DNA sequence: AAGAAGATATGCT
DNA sequence: GCATATCTTCTTA
């Protein structure tokens, strides 16, 4: 599996994740999420992310400290934080920074590229609506609570270098939260049809 | 022990 | 645009 993934792209360096979440969020755009799913590989290029801080960020799950639910958000950068919400949805984050700081980047949308048929069957819908939202993307990639806390370097979920030339990245305020920090922490590819609405 | 809210998606009006 | 599904986790008593 490792060899095949390297044909698509190299794993991002560990040091990539040991930075501020807004920096990681912006630089994740254009890279590729890969999910090993029942022997096949599915995934695509990241086109939309949001940064969540720990302290000074009221809406972050990490704001009130470590709990059973959010404990993997406090791991070292390069791990995965998956949480369950609204009684039916999973969302996936990439943890960043040093161990214990509780910072992460929410993956909000990807461009479906690998294993599109598999993703369609997981989502039961068509390609334009496959992965343009944080919970949709998790459903399409078969991501659930069992993947919470895993490493991006050894498990069934990887992030590898993608082709970044020719894309325009813009920022805005985050979606779906009462904005508490005067900072545009959402990053997305300009005029990409797979960005969430 | 109980209640409220939630980093959402979908379907209907 | 708004209601609703649906259930885990945290907060408060």
JSON list of C-alpha atoms (C1' of nucleotides) in Angstrom, two decimals:
[
{"chain": "A", "resi": 1, "resn": "UNK", "atom": "CA", "xyz": [0.00, 0.00, 0.00]},
{"chain": "A", "resi": 2, "resn": "UNK", "atom": "CA", "xyz": [2.77, 2.41, 0.86]},
{"chain": "A", "resi": 3, "resn": "UNK", "atom": "CA", "xyz": [4.37, 1.98, -2.56]},
{"chain": "A", "resi": 4, "resn": "UNK", "atom": "CA", "xyz": [1.13, 2.66, -4.37]},
{"chain": "A", "resi": 5, "resn": "UNK", "atom": "CA", "xyz": [0.42, 5.76, -2.36]},
{"chain": "A", "resi": 6, "resn": "UNK", "atom": "CA", "xyz": [3.85, 7.08, -3.22]},
{"chain": "A", "resi": 7, "resn": "UNK", "atom": "CA", "xyz": [2.95, 6.87, -6.89]},
{"chain": "A", "resi": 8, "resn": "UNK", "atom": "CA", "xyz": [0.19, 9.37, -6.24]},
{"chain": "A", "resi": 9, "resn": "UNK", "atom": "CA", "xyz": [2.25, 11.57, -3.97]},
{"chain": "A", "resi": 10, "resn": "UNK", "atom": "CA", "xyz": [4.60, 11.63, -1.03]},
{"chain": "A", "resi": 11, "resn": "UNK", "atom": "CA", "xyz": [3.27, 11.76, 2.51]},
{"chain": "A", "resi": 12, "resn": "UNK", "atom": "CA", "xyz": [3.43, 15.28, 3.88]},
{"chain": "A", "resi": 13, "resn": "UNK", "atom": "CA", "xyz": [6.29, 15.82, 6.32]},
{"chain": "A", "resi": 14, "resn": "UNK", "atom": "CA", "xyz": [5.56, 15.58, 9.99]},
{"chain": "A", "resi": 15, "resn": "UNK", "atom": "CA", "xyz": [6.83, 19.15, 10.39]},
{"chain": "A", "resi": 16, "resn": "UNK", "atom": "CA", "xyz": [4.04, 20.27, 8.05]},
{"chain": "A", "resi": 17, "resn": "UNK", "atom": "CA", "xyz": [1.54, 19.64, 10.82]},
{"chain": "A", "resi": 18, "resn": "UNK", "atom": "CA", "xyz": [3.55, 21.17, 13.65]},
{"chain": "A", "resi": 19, "resn": "UNK", "atom": "CA", "xyz": [2.46, 24.69, 12.78]},
{"chain": "A", "resi": 20, "resn": "UNK", "atom": "CA", "xyz": [-0.40, 27.04, 13.54]},
{"chain": "A", "resi": 21, "resn": "UNK", "atom": "CA", "xyz": [-3.76, 25.65, 12.42]},
{"chain": "A", "resi": 22, "resn": "UNK", "atom": "CA", "xyz": [-4.45, 28.57, 10.08]},
{"chain": "A", "resi": 23, "resn": "UNK", "atom": "CA", "xyz": [-1.14, 27.96, 8.31]},
{"chain": "A", "resi": 24, "resn": "UNK", "atom": "CA", "xyz": [-1.81, 24.24, 8.10]},
{"chain": "A", "resi": 25, "resn": "UNK", "atom": "CA", "xyz": [-5.37, 24.87, 6.88]},
{"chain": "A", "resi": 26, "resn": "UNK", "atom": "CA", "xyz": [-4.21, 27.08, 4.06]},
{"chain": "A", "resi": 27, "resn": "UNK", "atom": "CA", "xyz": [-1.39, 24.78, 3.01]},
{"chain": "A", "resi": 28, "resn": "UNK", "atom": "CA", "xyz": [-3.56, 21.67, 3.06]},
{"chain": "A", "resi": 29, "resn": "UNK", "atom": "CA", "xyz": [-5.50, 23.05, 0.11]},
{"chain": "A", "resi": 30, "resn": "UNK", "atom": "CA", "xyz": [-4.35, 21.26, -3.02]},
{"chain": "A", "resi": 31, "resn": "UNK", "atom": "CA", "xyz": [-3.02, 18.21, -1.23]},
{"chain": "A", "resi": 32, "resn": "UNK", "atom": "CA", "xyz": [-4.70, 14.82, -1.48]},
{"chain": "A", "resi": 33, "resn": "UNK", "atom": "CA", "xyz": [-6.59, 12.78, 1.10]},
{"chain": "A", "resi": 34, "resn": "UNK", "atom": "CA", "xyz": [-6.41, 9.04, 0.54]},
{"chain": "A", "resi": 35, "resn": "UNK", "atom": "CA", "xyz": [-8.47, 6.44, 2.34]},
{"chain": "A", "resi": 36, "resn": "UNK", "atom": "CA", "xyz": [-7.72, 2.72, 2.16]},
{"chain": "A", "resi": 37, "resn": "UNK", "atom": "CA", "xyz": [-11.17, 1.17, 2.08]},
{"chain": "A", "resi": 38, "resn": "UNK", "atom": "CA", "xyz": [-11.69, -2.59, 1.79]},
{"chain": "A", "resi": 39, "resn": "UNK", "atom": "CA", "xyz": [-8.60, -2.95, -0.35]},
{"chain": "A", "resi": 40, "resn": "UNK", "atom": "CA", "xyz": [-9.30, -0.08, -2.70]},
{"chain": "A", "resi": 41, "resn": "UNK", "atom": "CA", "xyz": [-8.15, 3.50, -2.46]},
{"chain": "A", "resi": 42, "resn": "UNK", "atom": "CA", "xyz": [-10.55, 6.42, -2.46]},
{"chain": "A", "resi": 43, "resn": "UNK", "atom": "CA", "xyz": [-10.11, 10.13, -1.98]},
{"chain": "A", "resi": 44, "resn": "UNK", "atom": "CA", "xyz": [-9.29, 13.38, -3.72]},
{"chain": "A", "resi": 45, "resn": "UNK", "atom": "CA", "xyz": [-7.81, 16.86, -3.54]},
{"chain": "A", "resi": 46, "resn": "UNK", "atom": "CA", "xyz": [-8.62, 19.09, -0.58]},
{"chain": "A", "resi": 47, "resn": "UNK", "atom": "CA", "xyz": [-10.44, 22.24, -1.70]},
{"chain": "A", "resi": 48, "resn": "UNK", "atom": "CA", "xyz": [-11.82, 23.65, 1.56]},
{"chain": "A", "resi": 49, "resn": "UNK", "atom": "CA", "xyz": [-10.62, 23.70, 5.19]},
{"chain": "A", "resi": 50, "resn": "UNK", "atom": "CA", "xyz": [-11.21, 25.56, 8.46]},
{"chain": "A", "resi": 51, "resn": "UNK", "atom": "CA", "xyz": [-8.77, 26.21, 11.30]},
{"chain": "A", "resi": 52, "resn": "UNK", "atom": "CA", "xyz": [-9.76, 25.75, 14.93]},
{"chain": "A", "resi": 53, "resn": "UNK", "atom": "CA", "xyz": [-7.61, 27.00, 17.76]},
{"chain": "A", "resi": 54, "resn": "UNK", "atom": "CA", "xyz": [-7.60, 25.81, 21.34]},
{"chain": "A", "resi": 55, "resn": "UNK", "atom": "CA", "xyz": [-7.49, 28.74, 23.74]},
{"chain": "A", "resi": 56, "resn": "UNK", "atom": "CA", "xyz": [-9.08, 32.03, 22.64]},
{"chain": "A", "resi": 57, "resn": "UNK", "atom": "CA", "xyz": [-11.44, 30.24, 20.28]},
{"chain": "A", "resi": 58, "resn": "UNK", "atom": "CA", "xyz": [-14.81, 29.74, 21.97]},
{"chain": "A", "resi": 59, "resn": "UNK", "atom": "CA", "xyz": [-16.32, 27.56, 19.27]},
{"chain": "A", "resi": 60, "resn": "UNK", "atom": "CA", "xyz": [-13.44, 25.13, 19.17]},
{"chain": "A", "resi": 61, "resn": "UNK", "atom": "CA", "xyz": [-14.12, 21.78, 20.76]},
{"chain": "A", "resi": 62, "resn": "UNK", "atom": "CA", "xyz": [-10.81, 22.19, 22.56]},
{"chain": "A", "resi": 63, "resn": "UNK", "atom": "CA", "xyz": [-11.73, 25.51, 24.18]},
{"chain": "A", "resi": 64, "resn": "UNK", "atom": "CA", "xyz": [-12.89, 24.05, 27.49]},
{"chain": "A", "resi": 65, "resn": "UNK", "atom": "CA", "xyz": [-10.04, 21.63, 27.81]},
{"chain": "A", "resi": 66, "resn": "UNK", "atom": "CA", "xyz": [-9.61, 17.95, 27.22]},
{"chain": "A", "resi": 67, "resn": "UNK", "atom": "CA", "xyz": [-12.63, 15.63, 27.44]},
{"chain": "A", "resi": 68, "resn": "UNK", "atom": "CA", "xyz": [-13.42, 12.09, 26.43]},
{"chain": "A", "resi": 69, "resn": "UNK", "atom": "CA", "xyz": [-14.84, 13.31, 23.15]},
{"chain": "A", "resi": 70, "resn": "UNK", "atom": "CA", "xyz": [-12.08, 15.65, 22.04]},
{"chain": "A", "resi": 71, "resn": "UNK", "atom": "CA", "xyz": [-9.01, 13.99, 23.53]},
{"chain": "A", "resi": 72, "resn": "UNK", "atom": "CA", "xyz": [-7.48, 13.11, 20.18]},
{"chain": "A", "resi": 73, "resn": "UNK", "atom": "CA", "xyz": [-7.54, 16.79, 19.27]},
{"chain": "A", "resi": 74, "resn": "UNK", "atom": "CA", "xyz": [-4.81, 17.17, 21.87]},
{"chain": "A", "resi": 75, "resn": "UNK", "atom": "CA", "xyz": [-2.48, 14.68, 20.25]},
{"chain": "A", "resi": 76, "resn": "UNK", "atom": "CA", "xyz": [0.60, 15.75, 18.35]},
{"chain": "A", "resi": 77, "resn": "UNK", "atom": "CA", "xyz": [0.15, 17.23, 14.86]},
{"chain": "A", "resi": 78, "resn": "UNK", "atom": "CA", "xyz": [-0.36, 14.59, 12.19]},
{"chain": "A", "resi": 79, "resn": "UNK", "atom": "CA", "xyz": [-3.15, 12.66, 13.90]},
{"chain": "A", "resi": 80, "resn": "UNK", "atom": "CA", "xyz": [-6.83, 12.51, 13.00]},
{"chain": "A", "resi": 81, "resn": "UNK", "atom": "CA", "xyz": [-9.70, 13.81, 15.14]},
{"chain": "A", "resi": 82, "resn": "UNK", "atom": "CA", "xyz": [-13.13, 12.47, 14.15]},
{"chain": "A", "resi": 83, "resn": "UNK", "atom": "CA", "xyz": [-16.22, 13.59, 16.04]},
{"chain": "A", "resi": 84, "resn": "UNK", "atom": "CA", "xyz": [-19.88, 12.68, 15.83]},
{"chain": "A", "resi": 85, "resn": "UNK", "atom": "CA", "xyz": [-22.58, 15.36, 15.78]},
{"chain": "A", "resi": 86, "resn": "UNK", "atom": "CA", "xyz": [-26.25, 16.07, 15.15]},
{"chain": "A", "resi": 87, "resn": "UNK", "atom": "CA", "xyz": [-27.07, 12.46, 15.88]},
{"chain": "A", "resi": 88, "resn": "UNK", "atom": "CA", "xyz": [-25.99, 11.28, 12.45]},
{"chain": "A", "resi": 89, "resn": "UNK", "atom": "CA", "xyz": [-22.86, 12.94, 11.12]},
{"chain": "A", "resi": 90, "resn": "UNK", "atom": "CA", "xyz": [-19.11, 12.50, 11.40]},
{"chain": "A", "resi": 91, "resn": "UNK", "atom": "CA", "xyz": [-16.57, 15.22, 10.69]},
{"chain": "A", "resi": 92, "resn": "UNK", "atom": "CA", "xyz": [-12.83, 14.81, 10.27]},
{"chain": "A", "resi": 93, "resn": "UNK", "atom": "CA", "xyz": [-10.04, 17.06, 11.48]},
{"chain": "A", "resi": 94, "resn": "UNK", "atom": "CA", "xyz": [-6.29, 17.04, 11.08]},
{"chain": "A", "resi": 95, "resn": "UNK", "atom": "CA", "xyz": [-4.58, 17.75, 14.39]},
{"chain": "A", "resi": 96, "resn": "UNK", "atom": "CA", "xyz": [-1.78, 20.32, 14.33]},
{"chain": "A", "resi": 97, "resn": "UNK", "atom": "CA", "xyz": [0.83, 21.76, 16.62]},
{"chain": "A", "resi": 98, "resn": "UNK", "atom": "CA", "xyz": [2.56, 20.19, 19.56]},
{"chain": "A", "resi": 99, "resn": "UNK", "atom": "CA", "xyz": [0.97, 17.57, 21.74]},
{"chain": "A", "resi": 100, "resn": "UNK", "atom": "CA", "xyz": [-1.45, 19.11, 24.24]},
{"chain": "A", "resi": 101, "resn": "UNK", "atom": "CA", "xyz": [-2.33, 22.36, 22.46]},
{"chain": "A", "resi": 102, "resn": "UNK", "atom": "CA", "xyz": [-5.69, 21.19, 21.09]},
{"chain": "A", "resi": 103, "resn": "UNK", "atom": "CA", "xyz": [-5.59, 22.73, 17.64]},
{"chain": "A", "resi": 104, "resn": "UNK", "atom": "CA", "xyz": [-6.92, 21.22, 14.44]},
{"chain": "A", "resi": 105, "resn": "UNK", "atom": "CA", "xyz": [-8.08, 21.79, 10.89]},
{"chain": "A", "resi": 106, "resn": "UNK", "atom": "CA", "xyz": [-11.54, 20.69, 9.78]},
{"chain": "A", "resi": 107, "resn": "UNK", "atom": "CA", "xyz": [-11.69, 19.18, 6.30]},
{"chain": "A", "resi": 108, "resn": "UNK", "atom": "CA", "xyz": [-14.76, 20.74, 4.73]},
{"chain": "A", "resi": 109, "resn": "UNK", "atom": "CA", "xyz": [-14.59, 19.61, 1.11]},
{"chain": "A", "resi": 110, "resn": "UNK", "atom": "CA", "xyz": [-12.53, 17.59, -1.35]},
{"chain": "A", "resi": 111, "resn": "UNK", "atom": "CA", "xyz": [-12.64, 17.08, -5.11]},
{"chain": "A", "resi": 112, "resn": "UNK", "atom": "CA", "xyz": [-13.52, 13.42, -5.76]},
{"chain": "A", "resi": 113, "resn": "UNK", "atom": "CA", "xyz": [-10.77, 11.81, -7.81]},
{"chain": "A", "resi": 114, "resn": "UNK", "atom": "CA", "xyz": [-10.02, 8.28, -6.68]},
{"chain": "A", "resi": 115, "resn": "UNK", "atom": "CA", "xyz": [-12.64, 5.56, -6.26]},
{"chain": "A", "resi": 116, "resn": "UNK", "atom": "CA", "xyz": [-15.54, 7.72, -7.31]},
{"chain": "A", "resi": 117, "resn": "UNK", "atom": "CA", "xyz": [-17.82, 4.72, -7.78]},
{"chain": "A", "resi": 118, "resn": "UNK", "atom": "CA", "xyz": [-17.06, 3.53, -4.26]},
{"chain": "A", "resi": 119, "resn": "UNK", "atom": "CA", "xyz": [-17.85, 6.98, -2.89]},
{"chain": "A", "resi": 120, "resn": "UNK", "atom": "CA", "xyz": [-21.11, 7.11, -4.80]},
{"chain": "A", "resi": 121, "resn": "UNK", "atom": "CA", "xyz": [-22.21, 3.85, -3.27]},
{"chain": "A", "resi": 122, "resn": "UNK", "atom": "CA", "xyz": [-21.26, 5.03, 0.21]},
{"chain": "A", "resi": 123, "resn": "UNK", "atom": "CA", "xyz": [-23.12, 8.30, -0.27]},
{"chain": "A", "resi": 124, "resn": "UNK", "atom": "CA", "xyz": [-25.88, 7.06, -2.54]},
{"chain": "A", "resi": 125, "resn": "UNK", "atom": "CA", "xyz": [-25.80, 10.15, -4.73]},
{"chain": "A", "resi": 126, "resn": "UNK", "atom": "CA", "xyz": [-24.10, 11.74, -7.71]},
{"chain": "A", "resi": 127, "resn": "UNK", "atom": "CA", "xyz": [-20.62, 13.18, -8.10]},
{"chain": "A", "resi": 128, "resn": "UNK", "atom": "CA", "xyz": [-21.28, 16.89, -7.69]},
{"chain": "A", "resi": 129, "resn": "UNK", "atom": "CA", "xyz": [-22.82, 16.31, -4.28]},
{"chain": "A", "resi": 130, "resn": "UNK", "atom": "CA", "xyz": [-20.37, 13.70, -3.11]},
{"chain": "A", "resi": 131, "resn": "UNK", "atom": "CA", "xyz": [-17.86, 15.45, -0.88]},
{"chain": "A", "resi": 132, "resn": "UNK", "atom": "CA", "xyz": [-18.77, 19.16, -0.69]},
{"chain": "A", "resi": 133, "resn": "UNK", "atom": "CA", "xyz": [-19.30, 19.37, 3.06]},
{"chain": "A", "resi": 134, "resn": "UNK", "atom": "CA", "xyz": [-17.54, 18.07, 6.17]},
{"chain": "A", "resi": 135, "resn": "UNK", "atom": "CA", "xyz": [-20.03, 15.30, 6.94]},
{"chain": "A", "resi": 136, "resn": "UNK", "atom": "CA", "xyz": [-20.56, 14.36, 3.29]},
{"chain": "A", "resi": 137, "resn": "UNK", "atom": "CA", "xyz": [-16.86, 13.90, 2.81]},
{"chain": "A", "resi": 138, "resn": "UNK", "atom": "CA", "xyz": [-16.65, 11.60, 5.81]},
{"chain": "A", "resi": 139, "resn": "UNK", "atom": "CA", "xyz": [-19.54, 9.52, 4.58]},
{"chain": "A", "resi": 140, "resn": "UNK", "atom": "CA", "xyz": [-18.04, 9.26, 1.10]},
{"chain": "A", "resi": 141, "resn": "UNK", "atom": "CA", "xyz": [-14.70, 8.16, 2.54]},
{"chain": "A", "resi": 142, "resn": "UNK", "atom": "CA", "xyz": [-16.21, 5.73, 5.01]},
{"chain": "A", "resi": 143, "resn": "UNK", "atom": "CA", "xyz": [-14.79, 7.67, 7.94]},
{"chain": "A", "resi": 144, "resn": "UNK", "atom": "CA", "xyz": [-16.30, 7.13, 11.37]},
{"chain": "A", "resi": 145, "resn": "UNK", "atom": "CA", "xyz": [-15.42, 7.06, 15.05]},
{"chain": "A", "resi": 146, "resn": "UNK", "atom": "CA", "xyz": [-13.19, 4.03, 14.67]},
{"chain": "A", "resi": 147, "resn": "UNK", "atom": "CA", "xyz": [-10.66, 6.24, 12.89]},
{"chain": "A", "resi": 148, "resn": "UNK", "atom": "CA", "xyz": [-10.58, 8.83, 15.67]},
{"chain": "A", "resi": 149, "resn": "UNK", "atom": "CA", "xyz": [-7.06, 9.35, 16.96]},
{"chain": "A", "resi": 150, "resn": "UNK", "atom": "CA", "xyz": [-5.13, 7.45, 14.30]},
{"chain": "A", "resi": 151, "resn": "UNK", "atom": "CA", "xyz": [-1.88, 8.67, 12.78]},
{"chain": "A", "resi": 152, "resn": "UNK", "atom": "CA", "xyz": [-1.76, 10.02, 9.23]},
{"chain": "A", "resi": 153, "resn": "UNK", "atom": "CA", "xyz": [1.55, 8.28, 8.67]},
{"chain": "A", "resi": 154, "resn": "UNK", "atom": "CA", "xyz": [0.72, 4.63, 9.26]},
{"chain": "A", "resi": 155, "resn": "UNK", "atom": "CA", "xyz": [-3.03, 4.00, 9.06]},
{"chain": "A", "resi": 156, "resn": "UNK", "atom": "CA", "xyz": [-5.73, 3.74, 6.40]},
{"chain": "A", "resi": 157, "resn": "UNK", "atom": "CA", "xyz": [-6.02, 7.53, 6.06]},
{"chain": "A", "resi": 158, "resn": "UNK", "atom": "CA", "xyz": [-3.15, 9.49, 4.51]},
{"chain": "A", "resi": 159, "resn": "UNK", "atom": "CA", "xyz": [-2.52, 12.95, 3.15]},
{"chain": "A", "resi": 160, "resn": "UNK", "atom": "CA", "xyz": [-0.04, 13.19, 0.27]},
{"chain": "A", "resi": 161, "resn": "UNK", "atom": "CA", "xyz": [1.36, 16.04, -1.79]},
{"chain": "A", "resi": 162, "resn": "UNK", "atom": "CA", "xyz": [-0.86, 17.19, -4.61]},
{"chain": "A", "resi": 163, "resn": "UNK", "atom": "CA", "xyz": [-0.54, 19.46, -7.59]},
{"chain": "A", "resi": 164, "resn": "UNK", "atom": "CA", "xyz": [-0.97, 23.02, -6.35]},
{"chain": "A", "resi": 165, "resn": "UNK", "atom": "CA", "xyz": [-0.13, 25.04, -9.43]},
{"chain": "A", "resi": 166, "resn": "UNK", "atom": "CA", "xyz": [-2.83, 27.18, -10.93]},
{"chain": "A", "resi": 167, "resn": "UNK", "atom": "CA", "xyz": [-5.23, 27.26, -8.02]},
{"chain": "A", "resi": 168, "resn": "UNK", "atom": "CA", "xyz": [-6.39, 30.41, -6.29]},
{"chain": "A", "resi": 169, "resn": "UNK", "atom": "CA", "xyz": [-6.98, 30.24, -2.55]},
{"chain": "A", "resi": 170, "resn": "UNK", "atom": "CA", "xyz": [-9.26, 32.68, -0.76]},
{"chain": "A", "resi": 171, "resn": "UNK", "atom": "CA", "xyz": [-10.25, 32.98, 2.88]},
{"chain": "A", "resi": 172, "resn": "UNK", "atom": "CA", "xyz": [-13.48, 33.81, 4.68]},
{"chain": "A", "resi": 173, "resn": "UNK", "atom": "CA", "xyz": [-15.08, 33.48, 8.09]},
{"chain": "A", "resi": 174, "resn": "UNK", "atom": "CA", "xyz": [-15.91, 30.00, 9.24]},
{"chain": "A", "resi": 175, "resn": "UNK", "atom": "CA", "xyz": [-19.23, 28.37, 8.45]},
{"chain": "A", "resi": 176, "resn": "UNK", "atom": "CA", "xyz": [-21.83, 27.15, 10.91]},
{"chain": "A", "resi": 177, "resn": "UNK", "atom": "CA", "xyz": [-20.33, 28.69, 14.04]},
{"chain": "A", "resi": 178, "resn": "UNK", "atom": "CA", "xyz": [-20.86, 31.91, 15.93]},
{"chain": "A", "resi": 179, "resn": "UNK", "atom": "CA", "xyz": [-17.64, 33.58, 14.92]},
{"chain": "A", "resi": 180, "resn": "UNK", "atom": "CA", "xyz": [-15.66, 34.42, 18.02]},
{"chain": "A", "resi": 181, "resn": "UNK", "atom": "CA", "xyz": [-12.30, 35.37, 16.62]},
{"chain": "A", "resi": 182, "resn": "UNK", "atom": "CA", "xyz": [-11.87, 38.29, 14.20]},
{"chain": "A", "resi": 183, "resn": "UNK", "atom": "CA", "xyz": [-9.99, 36.12, 11.79]},
{"chain": "A", "resi": 184, "resn": "UNK", "atom": "CA", "xyz": [-10.81, 34.50, 8.50]},
{"chain": "A", "resi": 185, "resn": "UNK", "atom": "CA", "xyz": [-9.99, 30.92, 9.32]},
{"chain": "A", "resi": 186, "resn": "UNK", "atom": "CA", "xyz": [-11.72, 29.23, 6.40]},
{"chain": "A", "resi": 187, "resn": "UNK", "atom": "CA", "xyz": [-9.74, 28.60, 3.24]},
{"chain": "A", "resi": 188, "resn": "UNK", "atom": "CA", "xyz": [-11.07, 27.44, -0.10]},
{"chain": "A", "resi": 189, "resn": "UNK", "atom": "CA", "xyz": [-10.27, 27.19, -3.80]},
{"chain": "A", "resi": 190, "resn": "UNK", "atom": "CA", "xyz": [-11.83, 30.06, -5.72]},
{"chain": "A", "resi": 191, "resn": "UNK", "atom": "CA", "xyz": [-14.64, 29.03, -8.08]},
{"chain": "A", "resi": 192, "resn": "UNK", "atom": "CA", "xyz": [-14.21, 25.30, -7.53]},
{"chain": "A", "resi": 193, "resn": "UNK", "atom": "CA", "xyz": [-17.47, 23.42, -7.96]},
{"chain": "A", "resi": 194, "resn": "UNK", "atom": "CA", "xyz": [-16.64, 21.04, -5.10]},
{"chain": "A", "resi": 195, "resn": "UNK", "atom": "CA", "xyz": [-16.44, 23.70, -2.39]},
{"chain": "A", "resi": 196, "resn": "UNK", "atom": "CA", "xyz": [-19.38, 23.57, 0.04]},
{"chain": "A", "resi": 197, "resn": "UNK", "atom": "CA", "xyz": [-22.18, 26.10, -0.30]},
{"chain": "B", "resi": 1, "resn": "DA", "atom": "C1'", "xyz": [-29.86, 12.34, 36.78]},
{"chain": "B", "resi": 2, "resn": "DA", "atom": "C1'", "xyz": [-31.69, 15.21, 33.40]},
{"chain": "B", "resi": 3, "resn": "DG", "atom": "C1'", "xyz": [-31.60, 18.60, 29.82]},
{"chain": "B", "resi": 4, "resn": "DA", "atom": "C1'", "xyz": [-29.80, 21.29, 26.11]},
{"chain": "B", "resi": 5, "resn": "DA", "atom": "C1'", "xyz": [-27.11, 22.06, 22.15]},
{"chain": "B", "resi": 6, "resn": "DG", "atom": "C1'", "xyz": [-24.43, 20.73, 18.33]},
{"chain": "B", "resi": 7, "resn": "DA", "atom": "C1'", "xyz": [-17.86, 22.72, 13.39]},
{"chain": "B", "resi": 8, "resn": "DT", "atom": "C1'", "xyz": [-24.74, 19.21, 9.40]},
{"chain": "B", "resi": 9, "resn": "DA", "atom": "C1'", "xyz": [-27.48, 17.40, 5.51]},
{"chain": "B", "resi": 10, "resn": "DT", "atom": "C1'", "xyz": [-31.70, 16.87, 3.38]},
{"chain": "B", "resi": 11, "resn": "DG", "atom": "C1'", "xyz": [-36.17, 17.54, 1.85]},
{"chain": "B", "resi": 12, "resn": "DC", "atom": "C1'", "xyz": [-40.15, 20.26, 1.55]},
{"chain": "B", "resi": 13, "resn": "DT", "atom": "C1'", "xyz": [-42.66, 24.86, 1.10]},
{"chain": "C", "resi": 1, "resn": "DG", "atom": "C1'", "xyz": [-35.50, 29.45, 3.55]},
{"chain": "C", "resi": 2, "resn": "DC", "atom": "C1'", "xyz": [-36.84, 26.54, 7.40]},
{"chain": "C", "resi": 3, "resn": "DA", "atom": "C1'", "xyz": [-37.99, 22.41, 9.77]},
{"chain": "C", "resi": 4, "resn": "DT", "atom": "C1'", "xyz": [-36.48, 18.03, 11.13]},
{"chain": "C", "resi": 5, "resn": "DA", "atom": "C1'", "xyz": [-33.91, 13.86, 11.79]},
{"chain": "C", "resi": 6, "resn": "DT", "atom": "C1'", "xyz": [-31.40, 11.78, 15.77]},
{"chain": "C", "resi": 7, "resn": "DC", "atom": "C1'", "xyz": [-28.02, 10.83, 19.59]},
{"chain": "C", "resi": 8, "resn": "DT", "atom": "C1'", "xyz": [-23.64, 11.90, 21.84]},
{"chain": "C", "resi": 9, "resn": "DT", "atom": "C1'", "xyz": [-21.40, 14.76, 24.90]},
{"chain": "C", "resi": 10, "resn": "DC", "atom": "C1'", "xyz": [-21.11, 18.28, 28.08]},
{"chain": "C", "resi": 11, "resn": "DT", "atom": "C1'", "xyz": [-23.19, 21.13, 31.72]},
{"chain": "C", "resi": 12, "resn": "DT", "atom": "C1'", "xyz": [-25.75, 21.93, 35.65]},
{"chain": "C", "resi": 13, "resn": "DA", "atom": "C1'", "xyz": [-28.30, 20.52, 39.66]}
]
